[in-house]
Amino acid sequence: MNMTSDDAARHALLQADSVLATKGRSFHWARHLLGAEHAARATRLYRFCRHVDDLADEADCIDRAKAALHAVRDAIITDRSSDPIVGDMLRLMQACHIDPVVPLNLIAGVAGDLELVSIADEAALLRYCYQVAGTVGLMMCSVLDVNDPAAFPHAIDLGIGMQLINISRDIAEDAAAGRRYLPQPLVRDMALEDLIMPPVHLQPGLRYAVQVMLDRADMHYLSGEQGLAYLPVRARFGILVAARVYRAIGQRLRRADYAYWQGRTVVPTTGKATVTARSLLIEPLRPQFWRVARQHNGALHDNLVGLPGVIARPSIARPETRHAG
């Protein structure tokens, strides 16, 4: 029996939700706060982004992974694909007016992970974070019907903040895969095996490196949350909770004295419930939840000038206004 287009759309959404529940638990927790249409769009976007990641991480050889990513890149450029996941993304891009250059940047960032990764400095780290996570923030603006360009730098920062936490948590796992995202000045000449299970004499330096990463993540999180008022009200709550739940990973890593090698840091369900309750009860009492930031901290993007959504300094001051919701 052939499925109708509506049946196919429902089937695609169910598959996307299954992927989100398995591989994106923090966002899966918060997605219901977005509202049905925005939640469905965001779930579809997540499935595509995860699919791109998996093409790189789960391929049995680098050449096959490169070919698969190249095929996705061609599909974005030509607006044609026989792959159901990529095809659904093309429909989402059309419906939400997502600029193709944004997912193309995502694909380029993921493709870079196929080689041995050795981040040279903070500038290279931030550009990588922009590619694999800041781009997701930009695409989320589109799926949530946010079209004000002043919102885009904040969305980028929220994505970068989340990626910096992800990197800080997964240092050992990434090193085992031949990837070192900690900037070279923080680790100097440490070998990858030293990052997996560091000897005692290297642990203080690595604790400091993780602290630096999380401090930088907090700066981007602050900027990201300053942009929440650009979102429709219901979506604002959903993104806030998703961001706070993920940020709790970094907070738990701080409480563990930055010792990432002692085990993967996770936020249990009780912790997610606590973060959610605090976010929903306290944040709406703060004026900044309802008023957009006067200006974006342009210094955060000094290393990103020229990339989509980035506004070069000096930032343009904007009056505080209430979002229509």
CSV table of C-alpha atoms in Angstrom, one decimal:
chain,number,residue,atom,x,y,z
A,1,MET,CA,0.0,0.0,0.0
A,2,ASN,CA,1.3,3.4,-1.0
A,3,MET,CA,1.4,6.0,1.8
A,4,THR,CA,-0.2,9.4,1.2
A,5,SER,CA,2.0,12.5,1.7
A,6,ASP,CA,0.4,13.1,5.1
A,7,ASP,CA,1.1,9.5,6.1
A,8,ALA,CA,4.7,9.8,5.0
A,9,ALA,CA,5.1,13.0,7.0
A,10,ARG,CA,3.7,11.3,10.1
A,11,HIS,CA,5.9,8.3,9.6
A,12,ALA,CA,9.0,10.6,9.2
A,13,LEU,CA,8.1,12.5,12.3
A,14,LEU,CA,7.7,9.3,14.4
A,15,GLN,CA,11.1,8.1,13.2
A,16,ALA,CA,12.7,11.5,14.0
A,17,ASP,CA,11.1,11.4,17.5
A,18,SER,CA,12.6,8.0,18.1
A,19,VAL,CA,16.1,9.3,17.1
A,20,LEU,CA,15.6,12.3,19.4
A,21,ALA,CA,14.5,10.1,22.3
A,22,THR,CA,17.6,7.9,21.9
A,23,LYS,CA,20.4,10.3,21.0
A,24,GLY,CA,19.1,13.8,22.1
A,25,ARG,CA,17.7,13.2,25.5
A,26,SER,CA,18.1,16.7,26.8
A,27,PHE,CA,16.2,18.2,23.9
A,28,HIS,CA,13.7,15.4,23.9
A,29,TRP,CA,12.9,16.3,27.5
A,30,ALA,CA,12.1,19.9,26.6
A,31,ARG,CA,10.5,19.6,23.2
A,32,HIS,CA,6.9,19.5,24.4
A,33,LEU,CA,7.3,23.0,25.7
A,34,LEU,CA,7.8,24.3,22.1
A,35,GLY,CA,4.2,23.7,20.9
A,36,ALA,CA,3.2,21.0,18.5
A,37,GLU,CA,4.3,22.6,15.2
A,38,HIS,CA,7.6,24.0,16.4
A,39,ALA,CA,8.3,20.7,18.2
A,40,ALA,CA,7.7,18.7,15.1
A,41,ARG,CA,10.0,21.0,13.0
A,42,ALA,CA,12.7,21.0,15.6
A,43,THR,CA,12.6,17.2,15.9
A,44,ARG,CA,12.9,16.8,12.1
A,45,LEU,CA,15.9,19.2,12.1
A,46,TYR,CA,17.5,17.2,14.9
A,47,ARG,CA,17.1,14.0,13.0
A,48,PHE,CA,18.9,15.5,10.0
A,49,CYS,CA,21.7,16.9,12.1
A,50,ARG,CA,22.2,13.5,13.8
A,51,HIS,CA,22.1,11.8,10.5
A,52,VAL,CA,24.9,13.9,9.2
A,53,ASP,CA,26.9,13.2,12.4
A,54,ASP,CA,26.3,9.5,12.1
A,55,LEU,CA,27.5,9.4,8.5
A,56,ALA,CA,30.9,10.5,9.9
A,57,ASP,CA,30.9,8.6,13.2
A,58,GLU,CA,29.4,5.2,12.1
A,59,ALA,CA,30.9,4.6,8.7
A,60,ASP,CA,33.2,1.6,8.4
A,61,CYS,CA,35.8,3.6,6.4
A,62,ILE,CA,36.7,7.2,5.9
A,63,ASP,CA,36.3,7.2,2.1
A,64,ARG,CA,32.7,5.9,2.4
A,65,ALA,CA,31.9,8.5,5.0
A,66,LYS,CA,33.3,11.3,2.8
A,67,ALA,CA,31.3,10.0,-0.1
A,68,ALA,CA,28.1,9.9,2.0
A,69,LEU,CA,28.6,13.5,3.3
A,70,HIS,CA,29.4,14.7,-0.3
A,71,ALA,CA,26.1,13.2,-1.4
A,72,VAL,CA,24.2,15.1,1.3
A,73,ARG,CA,26.1,18.3,0.3
A,74,ASP,CA,25.1,17.7,-3.4
A,75,ALA,CA,21.5,17.2,-2.3
A,76,ILE,CA,21.4,20.5,-0.4
A,77,ILE,CA,22.9,22.3,-3.4
A,78,THR,CA,20.6,20.7,-6.0
A,79,ASP,CA,17.5,20.4,-3.8
A,80,ARG,CA,17.0,16.8,-4.8
A,81,SER,CA,17.6,13.5,-2.8
A,82,SER,CA,16.3,10.0,-2.8
A,83,ASP,CA,17.3,9.6,0.8
A,84,PRO,CA,14.2,9.9,3.0
A,85,ILE,CA,16.0,11.8,5.8
A,86,VAL,CA,17.7,14.3,3.5
A,87,GLY,CA,14.5,14.6,1.5
A,88,ASP,CA,12.6,15.5,4.6
A,89,MET,CA,15.2,18.1,5.5
A,90,LEU,CA,14.9,19.6,2.0
A,91,ARG,CA,11.1,20.0,2.6
A,92,LEU,CA,11.8,21.5,6.0
A,93,MET,CA,14.3,24.0,4.4
A,94,GLN,CA,11.7,25.0,1.9
A,95,ALA,CA,8.9,25.4,4.4
A,96,CYS,CA,11.0,27.4,6.9
A,97,HIS,CA,13.2,29.3,4.4
A,98,ILE,CA,16.5,27.9,5.7
A,99,ASP,CA,19.4,29.3,3.8
A,100,PRO,CA,21.3,26.3,2.2
A,101,VAL,CA,24.7,27.8,3.1
A,102,VAL,CA,23.9,27.1,6.8
A,103,PRO,CA,23.5,23.3,6.6
A,104,LEU,CA,26.5,23.3,4.1
A,105,ASN,CA,28.6,24.8,6.9
A,106,LEU,CA,27.4,22.0,9.2
A,107,ILE,CA,28.4,19.3,6.7
A,108,ALA,CA,31.8,20.9,6.3
A,109,GLY,CA,32.4,20.9,10.0
A,110,VAL,CA,31.4,17.3,10.4
A,111,ALA,CA,33.5,16.3,7.4
A,112,GLY,CA,36.5,17.8,9.2
A,113,ASP,CA,36.1,15.2,12.0
A,114,LEU,CA,36.9,12.4,9.5
A,115,GLU,CA,40.6,13.3,9.7
A,116,LEU,CA,42.8,13.4,12.8
A,117,VAL,CA,41.6,16.4,14.7
A,118,SER,CA,44.1,18.7,16.5
A,119,ILE,CA,42.7,22.1,17.2
A,120,ALA,CA,45.4,24.7,17.0
A,121,ASP,CA,44.0,27.6,19.1
A,122,GLU,CA,40.8,29.1,20.5
A,123,ALA,CA,40.0,30.7,17.1
A,124,ALA,CA,40.0,27.3,15.4
A,125,LEU,CA,37.9,25.8,18.2
A,126,LEU,CA,35.2,28.5,18.0
A,127,ARG,CA,35.0,28.2,14.2
A,128,TYR,CA,34.6,24.5,14.5
A,129,CYS,CA,31.9,25.0,17.2
A,130,TYR,CA,30.1,27.4,14.9
A,131,GLN,CA,30.1,24.9,12.1
A,132,VAL,CA,28.8,21.9,14.0
A,133,ALA,CA,26.5,23.7,16.5
A,134,GLY,CA,26.2,27.4,15.8
A,135,THR,CA,24.6,26.5,12.5
A,136,VAL,CA,22.0,24.4,14.3
A,137,GLY,CA,21.1,27.5,16.4
A,138,LEU,CA,20.6,29.4,13.1
A,139,MET,CA,18.4,26.7,11.7
A,140,MET,CA,16.4,26.6,14.9
A,141,CYS,CA,15.6,30.3,14.4
A,142,SER,CA,14.1,29.4,11.0
A,143,VAL,CA,12.0,26.5,12.3
A,144,LEU,CA,10.8,28.6,15.2
A,145,ASP,CA,9.8,31.5,12.9
A,146,VAL,CA,12.4,33.9,14.1
A,147,ASN,CA,13.5,36.2,11.3
A,148,ASP,CA,15.1,39.1,13.0
A,149,PRO,CA,18.8,39.1,12.1
A,150,ALA,CA,19.6,40.6,15.6
A,151,ALA,CA,18.6,37.2,17.1
A,152,PHE,CA,21.0,35.2,15.0
A,153,PRO,CA,24.2,35.9,17.0
A,154,HIS,CA,22.5,34.9,20.2
A,155,ALA,CA,21.3,31.6,18.6
A,156,ILE,CA,24.9,30.9,17.4
A,157,ASP,CA,26.2,31.5,20.9
A,158,LEU,CA,23.7,29.1,22.4
A,159,GLY,CA,24.9,26.4,20.0
A,160,ILE,CA,28.5,27.2,20.7
A,161,GLY,CA,28.0,27.1,24.4
A,162,MET,CA,26.4,23.6,24.2
A,163,GLN,CA,29.2,22.3,21.9
A,164,LEU,CA,31.9,23.5,24.3
A,165,ILE,CA,30.2,21.6,27.1
A,166,ASN,CA,29.9,18.5,24.9
A,167,ILE,CA,33.6,18.7,24.1
A,168,SER,CA,34.6,19.1,27.8
A,169,ARG,CA,32.5,16.1,28.7
A,170,ASP,CA,33.8,13.8,25.9
A,171,ILE,CA,37.5,14.6,25.9
A,172,ALA,CA,38.5,10.9,26.6
A,173,GLU,CA,36.0,9.5,24.1
A,174,ASP,CA,37.1,11.9,21.4
A,175,ALA,CA,40.8,11.2,22.1
A,176,ALA,CA,40.2,7.5,21.6
A,177,ALA,CA,38.8,8.4,18.2
A,178,GLY,CA,41.9,10.4,17.3
A,179,ARG,CA,40.3,13.8,18.0
A,180,ARG,CA,41.6,16.5,20.2
A,181,TYR,CA,39.4,19.6,20.4
A,182,LEU,CA,41.1,21.2,23.4
A,183,PRO,CA,43.2,24.0,21.9
A,184,GLN,CA,46.9,23.2,21.8
A,185,PRO,CA,47.9,26.0,24.2
A,186,LEU,CA,45.9,24.3,26.9
A,187,VAL,CA,47.4,20.8,26.4
A,188,ARG,CA,50.8,21.6,24.9
A,189,ASP,CA,52.4,18.4,23.8
A,190,MET,CA,50.1,15.9,25.6
A,191,ALA,CA,49.6,12.6,23.7
A,192,LEU,CA,46.1,11.4,22.9
A,193,GLU,CA,46.5,8.5,25.3
A,194,ASP,CA,47.2,11.0,28.1
A,195,LEU,CA,43.9,12.6,27.4
A,196,ILE,CA,42.1,9.3,27.7
A,197,MET,CA,43.4,8.3,31.2
A,198,PRO,CA,45.8,11.1,32.3
A,199,PRO,CA,48.6,10.2,34.6
A,200,VAL,CA,48.5,12.0,38.0
A,201,HIS,CA,51.0,14.7,37.1
A,202,LEU,CA,49.0,15.8,34.1
A,203,GLN,CA,45.6,16.0,35.9
A,204,PRO,CA,46.0,19.5,37.3
A,205,GLY,CA,46.6,20.9,33.9
A,206,LEU,CA,43.7,19.1,32.4
A,207,ARG,CA,41.4,20.2,35.2
A,208,TYR,CA,42.4,23.8,34.4
A,209,ALA,CA,41.8,23.2,30.6
A,210,VAL,CA,38.3,22.0,31.3
A,211,GLN,CA,37.7,24.9,33.6
A,212,VAL,CA,38.7,27.3,30.8
A,213,MET,CA,36.4,25.5,28.3
A,214,LEU,CA,33.4,25.7,30.7
A,215,ASP,CA,34.1,29.3,31.5
A,216,ARG,CA,34.0,30.1,27.8
A,217,ALA,CA,30.8,28.0,27.5
A,218,ASP,CA,29.2,30.1,30.2
A,219,MET,CA,30.0,33.3,28.3
A,220,HIS,CA,28.2,32.0,25.2
A,221,TYR,CA,25.3,30.6,27.3
A,222,LEU,CA,24.8,34.1,28.8
A,223,SER,CA,24.7,35.6,25.3
A,224,GLY,CA,22.4,32.8,24.1
A,225,GLU,CA,19.9,33.4,26.9
A,226,GLN,CA,19.9,37.1,26.2
A,227,GLY,CA,18.4,36.3,22.9
A,228,LEU,CA,15.5,34.2,24.2
A,229,ALA,CA,13.1,37.1,24.0
A,230,TYR,CA,13.3,37.0,20.2
A,231,LEU,CA,11.5,33.7,20.3
A,232,PRO,CA,7.7,33.2,20.4
A,233,VAL,CA,6.7,32.8,24.1
A,234,ARG,CA,6.1,29.1,24.2
A,235,ALA,CA,9.2,28.3,22.2
A,236,ARG,CA,11.1,30.5,24.6
A,237,PHE,CA,10.3,28.2,27.5
A,238,GLY,CA,11.3,25.1,25.5
A,239,ILE,CA,14.6,26.4,24.4
A,240,LEU,CA,15.4,27.7,27.9
A,241,VAL,CA,14.8,24.3,29.5
A,242,ALA,CA,16.7,22.5,26.8
A,243,ALA,CA,19.7,24.8,27.2
A,244,ARG,CA,19.6,24.7,31.0
A,245,VAL,CA,19.4,20.9,31.1
A,246,TYR,CA,22.4,20.7,28.8
A,247,ARG,CA,24.2,23.3,30.8
A,248,ALA,CA,23.7,21.2,33.9
A,249,ILE,CA,26.2,18.7,32.4
A,250,GLY,CA,28.9,21.4,32.7
A,251,GLN,CA,27.8,22.3,36.2
A,252,ARG,CA,28.1,18.6,37.3
A,253,LEU,CA,31.5,18.4,35.7
A,254,ARG,CA,32.6,21.5,37.7
A,255,ARG,CA,31.3,19.8,40.9
A,256,ALA,CA,33.4,16.7,40.0
A,257,ASP,CA,36.5,19.1,40.0
A,258,TYR,CA,36.7,18.9,36.2
A,259,ALA,CA,37.8,15.2,36.3
A,260,TYR,CA,36.2,14.1,33.0
A,261,TRP,CA,38.2,10.9,33.1
A,262,GLN,CA,36.3,9.6,36.0
A,263,GLY,CA,33.2,8.7,33.9
A,264,ARG,CA,30.7,10.2,31.5
A,265,THR,CA,28.8,13.1,33.1
A,266,VAL,CA,25.1,12.8,32.8
A,267,VAL,CA,22.1,14.6,34.2
A,268,PRO,CA,19.6,12.2,35.8
A,269,THR,CA,15.9,12.5,35.4
A,270,THR,CA,15.5,14.1,38.9
A,271,GLY,CA,18.1,16.7,37.9
A,272,LYS,CA,16.3,17.5,34.7
A,273,ALA,CA,13.1,17.9,36.6
A,274,THR,CA,14.7,20.3,39.1
A,275,VAL,CA,16.3,22.3,36.3
A,276,THR,CA,12.9,22.4,34.5
A,277,ALA,CA,11.0,23.6,37.5
A,278,ARG,CA,13.5,26.3,38.3
A,279,SER,CA,13.5,27.5,34.8
A,280,LEU,CA,9.8,27.7,34.4
A,281,LEU,CA,9.1,29.3,37.8
A,282,ILE,CA,12.0,31.7,38.2
A,283,GLU,CA,13.1,32.9,34.8
A,284,PRO,CA,9.7,34.5,33.8
A,285,LEU,CA,10.2,36.8,36.8
A,286,ARG,CA,13.3,38.3,35.3
A,287,PRO,CA,12.9,41.3,33.0
A,288,GLN,CA,15.4,40.0,30.4
A,289,PHE,CA,13.1,37.0,29.8
A,290,TRP,CA,10.7,39.4,28.2
A,291,ARG,CA,12.9,42.1,26.7
A,292,VAL,CA,15.6,41.5,24.0
A,293,ALA,CA,19.2,42.4,24.8
A,294,ARG,CA,20.3,45.9,24.0
A,295,GLN,CA,23.2,44.6,22.0
A,296,HIS,CA,25.1,41.4,21.3
A,297,ASN,CA,28.6,41.0,22.8
A,298,GLY,CA,30.4,41.3,19.5
A,299,ALA,CA,33.7,40.2,21.1
A,300,LEU,CA,32.4,36.6,21.2
A,301,HIS,CA,32.4,36.6,17.4
A,302,ASP,CA,35.7,38.2,16.7
A,303,ASN,CA,36.9,34.8,15.3
A,304,LEU,CA,33.8,34.2,13.3
A,305,VAL,CA,33.6,37.3,11.1
A,306,GLY,CA,32.3,36.5,7.6
A,307,LEU,CA,30.2,33.5,8.6
A,308,PRO,CA,26.4,33.4,8.1
A,309,GLY,CA,24.5,35.1,11.0
A,310,VAL,CA,27.6,36.8,12.5
A,311,ILE,CA,27.4,40.5,13.0
A,312,ALA,CA,30.8,42.1,13.0
A,313,ARG,CA,31.6,44.6,15.8
A,314,PRO,CA,30.6,47.2,16.8
A,315,SER,CA,27.2,45.7,17.5
A,316,ILE,CA,24.2,48.0,16.9
A,317,ALA,CA,22.3,49.0,20.0
A,318,ARG,CA,18.7,48.1,20.0
A,319,PRO,CA,15.8,49.4,22.1
A,320,GLU,CA,14.3,47.0,24.5
A,321,THR,CA,10.9,45.8,23.1
A,322,ARG,CA,8.4,43.2,24.2
A,323,HIS,CA,8.0,40.3,21.8
A,324,ALA,CA,4.6,39.9,20.3
A,325,GLY,CA,4.6,36.1,21.2
